[in-house]
PDB file of C-alpha atoms in Angstrom:
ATOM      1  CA  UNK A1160       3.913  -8.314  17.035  1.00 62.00           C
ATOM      2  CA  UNK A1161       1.870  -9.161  13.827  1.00 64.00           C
ATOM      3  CA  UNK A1162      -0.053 -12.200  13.229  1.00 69.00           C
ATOM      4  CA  UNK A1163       1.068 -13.938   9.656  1.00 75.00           C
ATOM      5  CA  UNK A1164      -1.954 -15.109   7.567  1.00 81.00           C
ATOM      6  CA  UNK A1165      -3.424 -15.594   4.527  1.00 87.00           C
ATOM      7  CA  UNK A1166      -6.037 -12.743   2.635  1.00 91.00           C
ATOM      8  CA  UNK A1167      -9.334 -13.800   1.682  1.00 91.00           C
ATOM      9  CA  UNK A1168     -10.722 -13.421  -1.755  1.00 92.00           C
ATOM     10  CA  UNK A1169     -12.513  -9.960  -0.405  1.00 91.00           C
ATOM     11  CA  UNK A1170      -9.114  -8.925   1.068  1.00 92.00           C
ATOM     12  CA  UNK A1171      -6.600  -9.916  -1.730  1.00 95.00           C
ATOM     13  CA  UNK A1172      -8.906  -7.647  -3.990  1.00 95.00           C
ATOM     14  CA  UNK A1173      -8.657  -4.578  -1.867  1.00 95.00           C
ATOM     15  CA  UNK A1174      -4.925  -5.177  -1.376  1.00 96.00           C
ATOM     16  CA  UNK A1175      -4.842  -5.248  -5.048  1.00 98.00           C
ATOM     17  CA  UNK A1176      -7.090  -2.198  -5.292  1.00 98.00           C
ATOM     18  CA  UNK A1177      -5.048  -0.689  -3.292  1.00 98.00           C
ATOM     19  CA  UNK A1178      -1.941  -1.017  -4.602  1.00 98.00           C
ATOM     20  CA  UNK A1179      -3.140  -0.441  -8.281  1.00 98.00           C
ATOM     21  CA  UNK A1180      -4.198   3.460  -6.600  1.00 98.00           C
ATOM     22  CA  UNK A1181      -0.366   3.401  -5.030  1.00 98.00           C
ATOM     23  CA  UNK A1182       1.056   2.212  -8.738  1.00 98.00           C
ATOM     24  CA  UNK A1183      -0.859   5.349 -10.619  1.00 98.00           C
ATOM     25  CA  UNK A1184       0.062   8.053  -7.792  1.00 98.00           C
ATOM     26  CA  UNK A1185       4.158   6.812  -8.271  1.00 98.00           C
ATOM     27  CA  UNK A1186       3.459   6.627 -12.004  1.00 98.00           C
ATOM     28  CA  UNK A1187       2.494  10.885 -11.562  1.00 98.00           C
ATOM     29  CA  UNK A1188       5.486  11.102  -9.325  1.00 98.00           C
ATOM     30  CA  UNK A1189       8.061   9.790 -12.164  1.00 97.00           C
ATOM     31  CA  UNK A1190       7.290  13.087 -13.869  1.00 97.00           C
ATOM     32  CA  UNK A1191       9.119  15.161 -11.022  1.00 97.00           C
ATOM     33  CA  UNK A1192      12.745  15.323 -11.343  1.00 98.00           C
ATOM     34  CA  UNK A1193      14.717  13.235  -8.873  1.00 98.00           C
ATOM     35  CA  UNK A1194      15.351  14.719  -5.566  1.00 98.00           C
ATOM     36  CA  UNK A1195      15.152  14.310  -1.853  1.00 98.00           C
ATOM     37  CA  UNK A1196      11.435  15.237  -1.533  1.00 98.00           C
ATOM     38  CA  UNK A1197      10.391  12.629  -4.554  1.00 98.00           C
ATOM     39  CA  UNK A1198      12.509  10.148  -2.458  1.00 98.00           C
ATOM     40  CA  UNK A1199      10.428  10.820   0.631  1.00 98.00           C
ATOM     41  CA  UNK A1200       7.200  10.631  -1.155  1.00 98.00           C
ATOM     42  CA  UNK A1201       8.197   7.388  -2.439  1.00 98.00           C
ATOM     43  CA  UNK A1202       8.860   6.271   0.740  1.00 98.00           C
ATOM     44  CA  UNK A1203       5.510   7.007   1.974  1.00 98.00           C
ATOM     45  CA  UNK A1204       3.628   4.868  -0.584  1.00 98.00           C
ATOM     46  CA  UNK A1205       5.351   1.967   0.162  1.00 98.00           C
ATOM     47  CA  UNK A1206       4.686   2.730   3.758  1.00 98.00           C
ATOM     48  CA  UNK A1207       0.729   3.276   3.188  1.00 98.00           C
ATOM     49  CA  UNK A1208       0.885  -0.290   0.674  1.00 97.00           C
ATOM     50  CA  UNK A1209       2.648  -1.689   4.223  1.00 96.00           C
ATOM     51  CA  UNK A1210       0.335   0.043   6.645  1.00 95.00           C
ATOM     52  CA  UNK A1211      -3.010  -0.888   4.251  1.00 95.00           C
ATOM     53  CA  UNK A1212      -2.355  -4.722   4.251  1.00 93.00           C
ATOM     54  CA  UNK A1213      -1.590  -4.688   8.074  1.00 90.00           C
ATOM     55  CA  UNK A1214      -5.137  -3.354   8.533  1.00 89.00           C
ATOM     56  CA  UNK A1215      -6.298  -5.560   6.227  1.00 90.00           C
ATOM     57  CA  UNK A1216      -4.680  -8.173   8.207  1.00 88.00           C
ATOM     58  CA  UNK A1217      -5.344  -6.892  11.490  1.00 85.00           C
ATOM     59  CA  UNK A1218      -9.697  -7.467  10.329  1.00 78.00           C
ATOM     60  CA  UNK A1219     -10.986  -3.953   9.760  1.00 61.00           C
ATOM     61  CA  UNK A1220     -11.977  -4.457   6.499  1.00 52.00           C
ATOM     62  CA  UNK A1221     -15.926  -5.413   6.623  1.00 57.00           C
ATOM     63  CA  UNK A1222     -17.112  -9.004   6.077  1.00 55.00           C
TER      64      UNK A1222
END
């Protein structure tokens, strides 16, 4: 379904970018008391981290 390959330079920094964004928005979400709703939102930044490098990887990032 995907294609495996390796980032560029340009790509591994916006991967990295990206993720350092992901790492401060879970860092807020700590704060919040553990429940089912913090559990989802959790979920969802490791899906947008996921979903981020397959566009990367899929070439929609601007050369």
């Amino acid at each position: 379904m995907y294609t495996r390959r390796e980032f560029n330079e340009d790509e591994v920094a916006l991967s990295n970018a990206i993720r350092e964004k992901l790492i401060e928005v879970e860092k807020l979400l700590d704060e919040i008391p553990n429940c089912r709703e913090k559990s989802i939102a959790l979920t969802h930044i490791e899906d947008a981290m996921l979903h981020s490098n397959l566009a990367i990887t899929e070439g929609f990032v601007k050369e």
